[in-house]
mmCIF file of C-alpha atoms and ligand atoms in Angstrom:
data_model
loop_
_atom_site.group_PDB
_atom_site.id
_atom_site.type_symbol
_atom_site.label_atom_id
_atom_site.label_comp_id
_atom_site.label_asym_id
_atom_site.label_seq_id
_atom_site.Cartn_x
_atom_site.Cartn_y
_atom_site.Cartn_z
ATOM 1 C CA UNK A 875 25.903 73.696 158.243
ATOM 2 C CA UNK A 876 23.472 71.707 156.113
ATOM 3 C CA UNK A 877 20.843 74.412 156.534
ATOM 4 C CA UNK A 878 23.002 77.013 154.838
ATOM 5 C CA UNK A 879 22.088 78.401 151.458
ATOM 6 C CA UNK A 880 23.592 80.594 148.763
ATOM 7 C CA UNK A 881 21.116 82.801 146.913
ATOM 8 C CA UNK A 882 18.343 80.540 148.179
ATOM 9 C CA UNK A 883 20.004 77.374 146.885
ATOM 10 C CA UNK A 884 20.962 74.714 149.451
ATOM 11 C CA UNK A 885 24.719 74.938 149.819
ATOM 12 C CA UNK A 886 25.220 71.223 149.291
ATOM 13 C CA UNK A 887 23.858 71.520 145.758
ATOM 14 C CA UNK A 888 26.602 73.940 144.710
ATOM 15 C CA UNK A 889 29.879 72.153 143.965
ATOM 16 C CA UNK A 890 32.199 75.049 144.865
ATOM 17 C CA UNK A 891 35.315 74.279 146.854
ATOM 18 C CA UNK A 892 39.058 74.061 146.270
ATOM 19 C CA UNK A 893 40.598 70.917 144.801
ATOM 20 C CA UNK A 894 44.182 70.145 145.808
ATOM 21 C CA UNK A 895 46.521 68.927 143.093
ATOM 22 C CA UNK A 896 48.715 66.581 145.108
ATOM 23 C CA UNK A 897 51.322 66.443 142.367
ATOM 24 C CA UNK A 898 52.014 70.120 143.088
ATOM 25 C CA UNK A 899 51.132 70.577 146.776
ATOM 26 C CA UNK A 900 54.113 70.777 149.107
ATOM 27 C CA UNK A 901 52.002 70.833 152.292
ATOM 28 C CA UNK A 902 53.174 74.270 153.315
ATOM 29 C CA UNK A 903 49.727 74.745 154.942
ATOM 30 C CA UNK A 904 49.484 78.392 153.910
ATOM 31 C CA UNK A 905 45.987 77.812 152.503
ATOM 32 C CA UNK A 906 44.805 76.246 155.741
ATOM 33 C CA UNK A 907 46.319 79.031 157.817
ATOM 34 C CA UNK A 908 44.630 81.547 155.581
ATOM 35 C CA UNK A 909 41.066 80.232 155.280
ATOM 36 C CA UNK A 910 38.889 81.373 158.173
ATOM 37 C CA UNK A 911 36.142 78.880 157.341
ATOM 38 C CA UNK A 912 37.805 75.605 158.357
ATOM 39 C CA UNK A 913 37.511 74.141 154.879
ATOM 40 C CA UNK A 914 40.807 72.276 155.048
ATOM 41 C CA UNK A 915 41.867 69.662 157.542
ATOM 42 C CA UNK A 916 45.374 68.555 158.426
ATOM 43 C CA UNK A 917 45.976 64.833 158.450
ATOM 44 C CA UNK A 918 48.517 62.293 159.507
ATOM 45 C CA UNK A 919 49.932 60.124 156.753
ATOM 46 C CA UNK A 920 50.574 60.790 153.110
ATOM 47 C CA UNK A 921 47.898 63.363 152.353
ATOM 48 C CA UNK A 922 48.685 65.754 155.142
ATOM 49 C CA UNK A 923 45.984 68.134 154.015
ATOM 50 C CA UNK A 924 42.508 67.434 152.692
ATOM 51 C CA UNK A 925 39.493 69.495 151.703
ATOM 52 C CA UNK A 926 37.289 68.336 154.537
ATOM 53 C CA UNK A 927 34.382 70.728 154.946
ATOM 54 C CA UNK A 928 33.508 71.447 151.351
ATOM 55 C CA UNK A 929 30.292 73.216 152.186
ATOM 56 C CA UNK A 930 32.043 75.702 154.439
ATOM 57 C CA UNK A 931 33.788 77.152 151.410
ATOM 58 C CA UNK A 932 32.281 80.493 150.425
ATOM 59 C CA UNK A 933 30.760 80.218 146.953
ATOM 60 C CA UNK A 934 32.897 82.254 144.478
ATOM 61 C CA UNK A 935 35.708 82.809 146.993
ATOM 62 C CA UNK A 936 39.105 81.812 145.615
ATOM 63 C CA UNK A 937 41.215 83.653 148.126
ATOM 64 C CA UNK A 938 43.309 80.728 149.384
ATOM 65 C CA UNK A 939 44.549 80.019 145.861
ATOM 66 C CA UNK A 940 46.574 83.208 146.097
ATOM 67 C CA UNK A 941 48.487 81.994 149.093
ATOM 68 C CA UNK A 942 49.452 78.801 147.286
ATOM 69 C CA UNK A 943 52.839 79.273 145.797
ATOM 70 C CA UNK A 944 52.976 76.089 143.660
ATOM 71 C CA UNK A 945 49.491 76.829 142.252
ATOM 72 C CA UNK A 946 48.057 73.572 143.552
ATOM 73 C CA UNK A 947 44.516 74.780 144.226
ATOM 74 C CA UNK A 948 41.824 74.945 141.592
ATOM 75 C CA UNK A 949 38.162 75.867 141.581
ATOM 76 C CA UNK A 950 35.213 75.021 139.368
ATOM 77 C CA UNK A 951 34.312 77.141 136.382
ATOM 78 C CA UNK A 952 32.551 80.250 137.633
ATOM 79 C CA UNK A 953 30.201 80.695 134.647
ATOM 80 C CA UNK A 954 29.025 77.105 134.947
ATOM 81 C CA UNK A 955 28.451 77.553 138.665
ATOM 82 C CA UNK A 956 26.459 80.740 138.090
ATOM 83 C CA UNK A 957 24.358 78.985 135.454
ATOM 84 C CA UNK A 958 23.760 76.049 137.788
ATOM 85 C CA UNK A 959 22.619 78.322 140.625
ATOM 86 C CA UNK A 960 20.215 80.102 138.289
ATOM 87 C CA UNK A 961 18.868 76.775 137.039
ATOM 88 C CA UNK A 962 18.289 75.383 140.541
ATOM 89 C CA UNK A 963 16.529 78.596 141.516
ATOM 90 C CA UNK A 964 14.197 78.200 138.542
ATOM 91 C CA UNK A 965 13.464 74.605 139.471
ATOM 92 C CA UNK A 966 12.710 75.577 143.054
ATOM 93 C CA UNK A 967 10.401 78.383 141.920
ATOM 94 C CA UNK A 968 8.522 76.039 139.630
ATOM 95 C CA UNK A 969 7.783 73.652 142.501
ATOM 96 C CA UNK B 1098 63.760 108.637 138.045
ATOM 97 C CA UNK B 1099 63.726 109.174 141.772
ATOM 98 C CA UNK B 1100 62.960 107.037 144.743
ATOM 99 C CA UNK B 1101 63.246 109.695 147.417
ATOM 100 C CA UNK B 1102 59.523 109.665 148.245
ATOM 101 C CA UNK B 1103 59.599 105.943 148.951
ATOM 102 C CA UNK B 1104 61.006 103.497 151.449
ATOM 103 C CA UNK B 1105 61.357 99.810 150.668
ATOM 104 C CA UNK B 1106 60.488 97.173 153.218
ATOM 105 C CA UNK B 1107 61.311 93.600 152.198
ATOM 106 C CA UNK B 1108 60.202 90.605 154.248
ATOM 107 C CA UNK B 1109 62.486 88.823 156.607
ATOM 108 C CA UNK B 1110 62.333 85.389 155.015
ATOM 109 C CA UNK B 1111 66.039 84.661 154.852
ATOM 110 C CA UNK B 1112 65.348 81.020 155.609
ATOM 111 C CA UNK B 1113 63.141 80.545 152.555
ATOM 112 C CA UNK B 1114 63.964 80.546 148.874
ATOM 113 C CA UNK B 1115 61.248 83.094 148.093
ATOM 114 C CA UNK B 1116 62.548 85.253 150.932
ATOM 115 C CA UNK B 1117 65.947 85.242 149.281
ATOM 116 C CA UNK B 1118 64.307 86.415 146.052
ATOM 117 C CA UNK B 1119 62.787 89.270 148.048
ATOM 118 C CA UNK B 1120 66.211 90.149 149.336
ATOM 119 C CA UNK B 1121 67.779 90.049 145.855
ATOM 120 C CA UNK B 1122 64.963 92.185 144.429
ATOM 121 C CA UNK B 1123 65.314 94.759 147.209
ATOM 122 C CA UNK B 1124 69.053 95.023 146.703
ATOM 123 C CA UNK B 1125 68.620 95.399 142.920
ATOM 124 C CA UNK B 1126 66.081 98.163 143.318
ATOM 125 C CA UNK B 1127 68.102 100.076 145.898
ATOM 126 C CA UNK B 1128 71.237 99.841 143.793
ATOM 127 C CA UNK B 1129 69.389 101.189 140.771
ATOM 128 C CA UNK B 1130 67.669 103.910 142.792
ATOM 129 C CA UNK B 1131 70.106 105.128 145.445
ATOM 130 C CA UNK B 1132 67.531 107.518 146.918
ATOM 131 C CA UNK B 1133 65.165 104.703 147.711
ATOM 132 C CA UNK B 1134 65.506 104.067 151.423
ATOM 133 C CA UNK B 1135 65.870 100.444 152.453
ATOM 134 C CA UNK B 1136 64.278 99.516 155.774
ATOM 135 C CA UNK B 1137 65.539 96.523 157.683
ATOM 136 C CA UNK B 1138 62.576 94.353 158.661
ATOM 137 C CA UNK B 1139 64.329 93.184 161.830
ATOM 138 C CA UNK B 1140 64.980 96.711 163.043
ATOM 139 C CA UNK B 1141 61.391 97.663 162.180
ATOM 140 C CA UNK B 1142 60.013 94.989 164.433
ATOM 141 C CA UNK B 1143 62.539 95.374 167.240
ATOM 142 C CA UNK B 1144 62.732 99.132 167.302
ATOM 143 C CA UNK B 1145 60.035 100.745 165.124
ATOM 144 C CA UNK B 1146 60.919 104.172 166.537
ATOM 145 C CA UNK B 1147 64.119 104.156 164.523
ATOM 146 C CA UNK B 1148 62.142 104.561 161.308
ATOM 147 C CA UNK B 1149 59.498 106.892 162.679
ATOM 148 C CA UNK B 1150 60.412 109.758 160.401
ATOM 149 C CA UNK B 1151 60.503 107.655 157.261
ATOM 150 C CA UNK B 1152 57.188 106.075 158.185
ATOM 151 C CA UNK B 1153 55.602 109.485 158.488
ATOM 152 C CA UNK B 1154 57.126 111.137 155.452
ATOM 153 C CA UNK B 1155 57.544 108.371 152.934
ATOM 154 C CA UNK B 1156 55.341 105.918 151.159
ATOM 155 C CA UNK B 1157 56.179 102.289 151.690
ATOM 156 C CA UNK B 1158 56.841 99.669 149.087
ATOM 157 C CA UNK B 1159 56.437 96.273 150.673
ATOM 158 C CA UNK B 1160 57.676 92.918 149.349
ATOM 159 C CA UNK B 1161 56.245 89.753 150.884
ATOM 160 C CA UNK B 1162 57.909 86.474 149.991
ATOM 161 C CA UNK B 1163 55.237 84.118 151.241
ATOM 162 C CA UNK B 1164 51.801 83.870 152.772
ATOM 163 C CA UNK B 1165 53.157 84.770 156.197
ATOM 164 C CA UNK B 1166 53.202 88.349 154.868
ATOM 165 C CA UNK B 1167 55.607 89.443 157.553
ATOM 166 C CA UNK B 1168 56.577 92.630 155.684
ATOM 167 C CA UNK B 1169 52.955 93.755 155.506
ATOM 168 C CA UNK B 1170 52.509 93.025 159.193
ATOM 169 C CA UNK B 1171 55.667 94.938 160.003
ATOM 170 C CA UNK B 1172 54.329 97.871 157.966
ATOM 171 C CA UNK B 1173 51.184 97.765 160.099
ATOM 172 C CA UNK B 1174 53.320 98.062 163.222
ATOM 173 C CA UNK B 1175 55.074 101.085 161.700
ATOM 174 C CA UNK B 1176 51.680 102.625 160.917
ATOM 175 C CA UNK B 1177 52.993 103.608 157.505
ATOM 176 C CA UNK B 1178 50.883 103.886 154.347
ATOM 177 C CA UNK B 1179 51.630 101.225 151.742
ATOM 178 C CA UNK B 1180 51.938 102.629 148.227
ATOM 179 C CA UNK B 1181 52.847 99.394 146.483
ATOM 180 C CA UNK B 1182 52.716 95.836 147.634
ATOM 181 C CA UNK B 1183 54.450 93.025 145.858
ATOM 182 C CA UNK B 1184 53.854 89.406 146.618
ATOM 183 C CA UNK B 1185 56.541 87.108 145.268
ATOM 184 C CA UNK B 1186 54.240 84.135 144.413
ATOM 185 C CA UNK B 1187 52.140 86.500 142.257
ATOM 186 C CA UNK B 1188 55.220 87.604 140.353
ATOM 187 C CA UNK B 1189 56.299 83.976 140.009
ATOM 188 C CA UNK B 1190 52.959 83.294 138.348
ATOM 189 C CA UNK B 1191 53.022 86.365 136.127
ATOM 190 C CA UNK B 1192 56.562 85.720 134.879
ATOM 191 C CA UNK B 1193 55.947 81.998 134.457
ATOM 192 C CA UNK B 1194 59.428 81.236 135.749
ATOM 193 C CA UNK B 1195 60.239 78.500 138.226
ATOM 194 C CA UNK B 1196 62.361 79.677 141.118
ATOM 195 C CA UNK B 1197 64.810 77.092 142.451
ATOM 196 C CA UNK B 1198 64.131 75.601 145.871
ATOM 197 C CA UNK B 1199 67.642 76.502 147.019
ATOM 198 C CA UNK B 1200 68.475 79.491 149.213
ATOM 199 C CA UNK B 1201 70.841 80.840 146.603
ATOM 200 C CA UNK B 1202 68.551 82.127 143.824
ATOM 201 C CA UNK B 1203 69.351 80.493 140.474
ATOM 202 C CA UNK B 1204 68.301 81.742 137.009
ATOM 203 C CA UNK B 1205 64.573 81.206 137.726
ATOM 204 C CA UNK B 1206 64.718 83.061 141.035
ATOM 205 C CA UNK B 1207 66.807 85.867 139.610
ATOM 206 C CA UNK B 1208 64.315 86.383 136.814
ATOM 207 C CA UNK B 1209 61.564 86.869 139.404
ATOM 208 C CA UNK B 1210 63.787 89.199 141.449
ATOM 209 C CA UNK B 1211 64.533 91.198 138.288
ATOM 210 C CA UNK B 1212 60.846 91.591 137.536
ATOM 211 C CA UNK B 1213 60.126 92.732 141.089
ATOM 212 C CA UNK B 1214 62.821 95.368 140.974
ATOM 213 C CA UNK B 1215 61.538 96.513 137.583
ATOM 214 C CA UNK B 1216 58.037 96.920 139.057
ATOM 215 C CA UNK B 1217 59.486 98.944 141.940
ATOM 216 C CA UNK B 1218 61.446 101.214 139.630
ATOM 217 C CA UNK B 1219 58.505 101.815 137.360
ATOM 218 C CA UNK B 1220 56.327 102.659 140.351
ATOM 219 C CA UNK B 1221 58.883 105.171 141.643
ATOM 220 C CA UNK B 1222 59.139 106.894 138.273
ATOM 221 C CA UNK B 1223 55.408 107.087 137.594
ATOM 222 C CA UNK B 1224 54.296 110.664 137.329
ATOM 223 C CA UNK B 1225 51.399 111.019 139.660
ATOM 224 C CA UNK B 1226 48.991 113.081 137.630
ATOM 225 C CA UNK B 1227 46.716 114.769 140.098
ATOM 226 C CA UNK B 1228 43.476 114.060 138.368
ATOM 227 C CA UNK B 1229 40.706 116.389 139.359
ATOM 228 C CA UNK B 1230 37.979 114.183 140.755
ATOM 229 C CA UNK B 1231 34.852 114.430 138.766
ATOM 230 C CA UNK B 1232 32.279 116.631 140.431
ATOM 231 C CA UNK B 1233 29.649 113.879 140.157
ATOM 232 C CA UNK B 1234 31.644 111.578 142.404
ATOM 233 C CA UNK B 1235 32.225 114.289 144.990
ATOM 234 C CA UNK B 1236 28.481 114.827 145.324
ATOM 235 C CA UNK B 1237 27.901 111.121 145.421
ATOM 236 C CA UNK B 1238 30.434 110.759 148.217
ATOM 237 C CA UNK B 1239 28.641 113.344 150.293
ATOM 238 C CA UNK B 1240 25.085 112.102 149.966
ATOM 239 C CA UNK B 1241 23.092 111.527 153.115
ATOM 240 C CA UNK B 1242 22.370 107.840 153.675
ATOM 241 C CA UNK B 1243 19.668 106.167 155.691
ATOM 242 C CA UNK B 1244 20.723 102.871 157.207
ATOM 243 C CA UNK B 1245 19.271 99.618 158.446
ATOM 244 C CA UNK B 1246 21.295 98.861 161.554
ATOM 245 C CA UNK B 1247 21.859 95.804 163.694
ATOM 246 C CA UNK B 1248 23.975 95.227 166.729
ATOM 247 C CA UNK B 1249 25.751 91.878 166.535
ATOM 248 C CA UNK B 1250 28.124 91.041 169.366
ATOM 249 C CA UNK B 1251 29.783 94.384 169.982
ATOM 250 C CA UNK B 1252 29.544 95.634 166.409
ATOM 251 C CA UNK B 1253 26.939 97.856 164.824
ATOM 252 C CA UNK B 1254 26.506 96.686 161.238
ATOM 253 C CA UNK B 1255 24.907 98.963 158.680
ATOM 254 C CA UNK B 1256 23.275 98.538 155.299
ATOM 255 C CA UNK B 1257 21.970 101.547 153.324
ATOM 256 C CA UNK B 1258 18.198 101.409 153.005
ATOM 257 C CA UNK B 1259 18.081 101.976 149.291
ATOM 258 C CA UNK B 1260 19.986 102.305 146.067
ATOM 259 C CA UNK B 1261 22.461 99.483 146.627
ATOM 260 C CA UNK B 1262 22.473 95.929 145.275
ATOM 261 C CA UNK B 1263 24.456 93.237 147.063
ATOM 262 C CA UNK B 1264 25.836 89.800 146.402
ATOM 263 C CA UNK B 1265 26.136 87.240 149.152
ATOM 264 C CA UNK B 1266 29.884 87.810 149.054
ATOM 265 C CA UNK B 1267 29.320 91.085 150.918
ATOM 266 C CA UNK B 1268 30.042 93.420 148.037
ATOM 267 C CA UNK B 1269 27.721 96.099 146.679
ATOM 268 C CA UNK B 1270 26.955 97.825 143.398
ATOM 269 C CA UNK B 1271 25.354 101.245 143.072
ATOM 270 C CA UNK B 1272 23.973 101.756 139.585
ATOM 271 C CA UNK B 1273 24.357 105.221 138.018
ATOM 272 C CA UNK B 1274 22.943 105.088 134.487
ATOM 273 C CA UNK B 1275 25.156 102.850 132.378
ATOM 274 C CA UNK B 1276 27.827 102.422 135.033
ATOM 275 C CA UNK B 1277 27.947 101.160 138.597
ATOM 276 C CA UNK B 1278 30.240 101.878 141.496
ATOM 277 C CA UNK B 1279 31.233 98.825 143.468
ATOM 278 C CA UNK B 1280 32.515 98.384 146.991
ATOM 279 C CA UNK B 1281 32.373 96.252 150.118
ATOM 280 C CA UNK B 1282 29.773 96.107 152.854
ATOM 281 C CA UNK B 1283 30.105 97.296 156.406
ATOM 282 C CA UNK B 1284 30.144 93.687 157.531
ATOM 283 C CA UNK B 1285 33.106 92.819 155.323
ATOM 284 C CA UNK B 1286 35.130 95.823 156.468
ATOM 285 C CA UNK B 1287 34.365 94.980 160.102
ATOM 286 C CA UNK B 1288 35.534 91.418 159.583
ATOM 287 C CA UNK B 1289 38.725 92.598 157.930
ATOM 288 C CA UNK B 1290 39.723 95.009 160.687
ATOM 289 C CA UNK B 1291 41.978 97.991 159.963
ATOM 290 C CA UNK B 1292 42.516 98.017 156.206
ATOM 291 C CA UNK B 1293 46.012 98.999 155.161
ATOM 292 C CA UNK B 1294 46.085 98.404 151.470
ATOM 293 C CA UNK B 1295 43.634 98.248 148.598
ATOM 294 C CA UNK B 1296 44.528 96.456 145.370
ATOM 295 C CA UNK B 1297 42.397 97.886 142.570
ATOM 296 C CA UNK B 1298 41.268 96.073 139.447
ATOM 297 C CA UNK B 1299 43.022 97.321 136.305
ATOM 298 C CA UNK B 1300 41.179 100.016 134.341
ATOM 299 C CA UNK B 1301 40.028 98.585 131.027
ATOM 300 C CA UNK B 1302 39.697 95.095 132.446
ATOM 301 C CA UNK B 1303 36.560 93.172 131.684
ATOM 302 C CA UNK B 1304 35.054 91.577 134.753
ATOM 303 C CA UNK B 1305 32.145 89.200 134.892
ATOM 304 C CA UNK B 1306 29.764 88.833 137.798
ATOM 305 C CA UNK B 1307 31.465 87.133 140.783
ATOM 306 C CA UNK B 1308 34.962 87.668 139.367
ATOM 307 C CA UNK B 1309 37.537 89.177 141.635
ATOM 308 C CA UNK B 1310 37.542 92.965 141.311
ATOM 309 C CA UNK B 1311 40.499 93.774 143.493
ATOM 310 C CA UNK B 1312 41.496 92.856 147.008
ATOM 311 C CA UNK B 1313 42.299 94.532 150.276
ATOM 312 C CA UNK B 1314 44.459 93.777 153.152
ATOM 313 C CA UNK B 1315 44.479 94.265 156.881
ATOM 314 C CA UNK B 1316 47.054 93.019 159.341
ATOM 315 C CA UNK B 1317 44.725 90.049 159.886
ATOM 316 C CA UNK B 1318 43.979 88.956 156.385
ATOM 317 C CA UNK B 1319 43.827 89.465 152.627
ATOM 318 C CA UNK B 1320 40.269 89.544 151.328
ATOM 319 C CA UNK B 1321 38.839 89.666 147.843
ATOM 320 C CA UNK B 1322 36.332 92.035 146.351
ATOM 321 C CA UNK B 1323 33.921 89.828 144.422
ATOM 322 C CA UNK B 1324 32.129 91.871 141.832
ATOM 323 C CA UNK B 1325 28.335 91.928 142.077
ATOM 324 C CA UNK B 1326 28.032 92.969 138.435
ATOM 325 C CA UNK B 1327 29.619 92.337 135.047
ATOM 326 C CA UNK B 1328 31.329 95.210 133.306
ATOM 327 C CA UNK B 1329 34.480 96.951 132.178
ATOM 328 C CA UNK B 1330 36.503 98.871 134.738
ATOM 329 C CA UNK B 1331 36.321 102.519 133.734
ATOM 330 C CA UNK B 1332 37.683 104.096 136.856
ATOM 331 C CA UNK B 1333 39.202 103.246 140.193
ATOM 332 C CA UNK B 1334 39.027 105.190 143.429
ATOM 333 C CA UNK B 1335 42.491 106.727 143.516
ATOM 334 C CA UNK B 1336 41.828 108.147 146.983
ATOM 335 C CA UNK B 1337 42.129 104.652 148.449
ATOM 336 C CA UNK B 1338 45.796 104.477 147.479
ATOM 337 C CA UNK B 1339 46.594 107.157 150.022
ATOM 338 C CA UNK B 1340 43.671 106.479 152.336
ATOM 339 C CA UNK B 1341 42.817 102.792 152.488
ATOM 340 C CA UNK B 1342 41.142 103.492 155.829
ATOM 341 C CA UNK B 1343 38.199 105.002 153.906
ATOM 342 C CA UNK B 1344 37.107 101.422 153.356
ATOM 343 C CA UNK B 1345 36.626 101.105 157.116
ATOM 344 C CA UNK B 1346 35.300 104.570 157.726
ATOM 345 C CA UNK B 1347 32.845 105.004 154.891
ATOM 346 C CA UNK B 1348 32.456 101.734 152.961
ATOM 347 C CA UNK B 1349 29.277 102.795 151.127
ATOM 348 C CA UNK B 1350 30.471 106.172 149.889
ATOM 349 C CA UNK B 1351 34.053 107.397 149.941
ATOM 350 C CA UNK B 1352 35.276 103.805 150.143
ATOM 351 C CA UNK B 1353 33.929 102.838 146.685
ATOM 352 C CA UNK B 1354 36.533 100.763 144.895
ATOM 353 C CA UNK B 1355 35.889 100.947 141.183
ATOM 354 C CA UNK B 1356 33.407 102.055 138.585
ATOM 355 C CA UNK B 1357 32.336 99.562 135.921
ATOM 356 C CA UNK B 1358 30.565 100.146 132.627
ATOM 357 C CA UNK B 1359 27.743 97.660 132.942
ATOM 358 C CA UNK B 1360 27.445 94.944 130.343
ATOM 359 C CA UNK B 1361 24.536 92.766 131.506
ATOM 360 C CA UNK B 1362 22.848 94.284 134.505
ATOM 361 C CA UNK B 1363 19.478 92.660 133.933
ATOM 362 C CA UNK B 1364 20.972 89.151 133.936
ATOM 363 C CA UNK B 1365 23.214 89.964 136.886
ATOM 364 C CA UNK B 1366 20.289 91.202 138.935
ATOM 365 C CA UNK B 1367 18.931 87.684 139.210
ATOM 366 C CA UNK B 1368 21.699 86.830 141.669
ATOM 367 C CA UNK B 1369 21.703 90.089 143.614
ATOM 368 C CA UNK B 1370 19.932 91.100 146.782
ATOM 369 C CA UNK B 1371 18.289 94.359 147.714
ATOM 370 C CA UNK B 1372 18.963 95.993 151.059
ATOM 371 C CA UNK B 1373 16.436 94.170 153.246
ATOM 372 C CA UNK B 1374 17.371 90.731 151.959
ATOM 373 C CA UNK B 1375 21.084 91.399 152.252
ATOM 374 C CA UNK B 1376 20.597 92.813 155.735
ATOM 375 C CA UNK B 1377 19.031 89.516 156.863
ATOM 376 C CA UNK B 1378 21.729 87.483 155.148
ATOM 377 C CA UNK B 1379 24.443 89.572 156.780
ATOM 378 C CA UNK B 1380 23.037 89.281 160.307
ATOM 379 C CA UNK B 1381 22.706 85.568 159.818
ATOM 380 C CA UNK B 1382 26.336 85.240 158.770
ATOM 381 C CA UNK B 1383 27.583 87.468 161.550
ATOM 382 C CA UNK B 1384 25.688 85.465 164.153
ATOM 383 C CA UNK B 1385 26.890 82.157 162.783
ATOM 384 C CA UNK B 1386 30.437 83.432 162.805
ATOM 385 C CA UNK B 1387 30.176 84.453 166.434
ATOM 386 C CA UNK B 1388 28.575 81.144 167.383
ATOM 387 C CA UNK B 1389 31.484 79.385 165.685
ATOM 388 C CA UNK B 1390 34.005 81.406 167.629
ATOM 389 C CA UNK B 1391 32.580 80.784 171.087
HETATM 390 S S1 SF4 C 2491 38.037 79.664 148.642
HETATM 391 FE FE1 SF4 C 2491 37.844 80.993 150.415
HETATM 392 S S2 SF4 C 2491 36.387 79.961 151.744
HETATM 393 FE FE2 SF4 C 2491 37.023 78.483 150.213
HETATM 394 S S3 SF4 C 2491 38.675 77.352 151.135
HETATM 395 FE FE3 SF4 C 2491 39.621 79.047 150.047
HETATM 396 S S4 SF4 C 2491 39.774 80.758 151.461
HETATM 397 FE FE4 SF4 C 2491 38.407 79.224 152.346
HETATM 398 S S1 SF4 C 2492 49.031 76.430 149.974
HETATM 399 FE FE1 SF4 C 2492 49.167 75.078 148.202
HETATM 400 S S2 SF4 C 2492 51.065 73.941 148.532
HETATM 401 FE FE2 SF4 C 2492 50.551 74.857 150.490
HETATM 402 S S3 SF4 C 2492 49.361 73.256 151.532
HETATM 403 FE FE3 SF4 C 2492 47.885 74.579 150.478
HETATM 404 S S4 SF4 C 2492 47.548 73.544 148.508
HETATM 405 FE FE4 SF4 C 2492 49.415 72.686 149.378
#
């Protein structure tokens, strides 16, 4: 998926994906069941769930957070992300 | 206060603490409003015919305890329109209380159950003022549209040739002077499947570009509307409450979701696509999705 872009910006340059707060997560797996983009991965061992395919996460989507009852998922600040995308676009144009 | 127009369908999560909150909330509401019909989720799934009449005549209030959303799925099987949908984890968040993990709801769980039953009662007592739809919107809904069309897999996906601005989250804005209508693209409605419920943003709410501006639900999934523009919600499409299927049938016209008073269109435009560019982006996504599935 490295060729994918969002508004012309290479996806890997946009840090948008869920972060799991393991002090809250109870590994109910609702988020993984919900997300159609295979962002999460189930594991053996202590951290039974990890955010594996960060770049598969749809920029500005926060849908899985709603399925998380203990509120263990967080996302980056949207304004900062928007500003970053605009800035990278400017840099690319200037090249 | 009357509940006679409504039927209440709680989820079946008796084995989960949030399911027990659902049960307590349903019992509260039905005790307070004796005319509110209570549907048994088990009977609905085993023998949907039993509730055929209620499903046809009444509007459903659905309570889902967890992400399994079994009540919503049961409602889909009944083919009943959902007037109000309550999701226990949302109410947990809005009340800020901590439900106990036990099956017997404690003070935290009962507080959530109390709030849910209050929401049900207030919905049942709301006077539905039949607002005359503004003539402007009626004309807008009936405009002829020219489409760019592509066949991907077995689906024909359409994008109007002009007038619409899109974000890459498959939502559109149609600017009308100082306001814009927003909605979802044909691609997004196709991905969702049969839409059963639309959650509108609250009128008066200030939304910035890429914020959530409502959500919608099919038996497959819950999806978000991600606003292409920044603005204040001035109006919502009331018709979708009764006819969520308009989102599938006519996503670019009668399926509009909300109208926003624009606050920074020029800045927002920088991250929006016009029809041709969105059309390419959409085909690309659709093809990648299919490739991923096979
Ligand atoms: S935000 Fe959306 S795309 Fe990203 S992991 Fe959650 S559901 Fe999947
Ligand atoms: S939904 Fe929340 S609690 Fe459940 S596995 Fe995902 S992050 Fe953990």
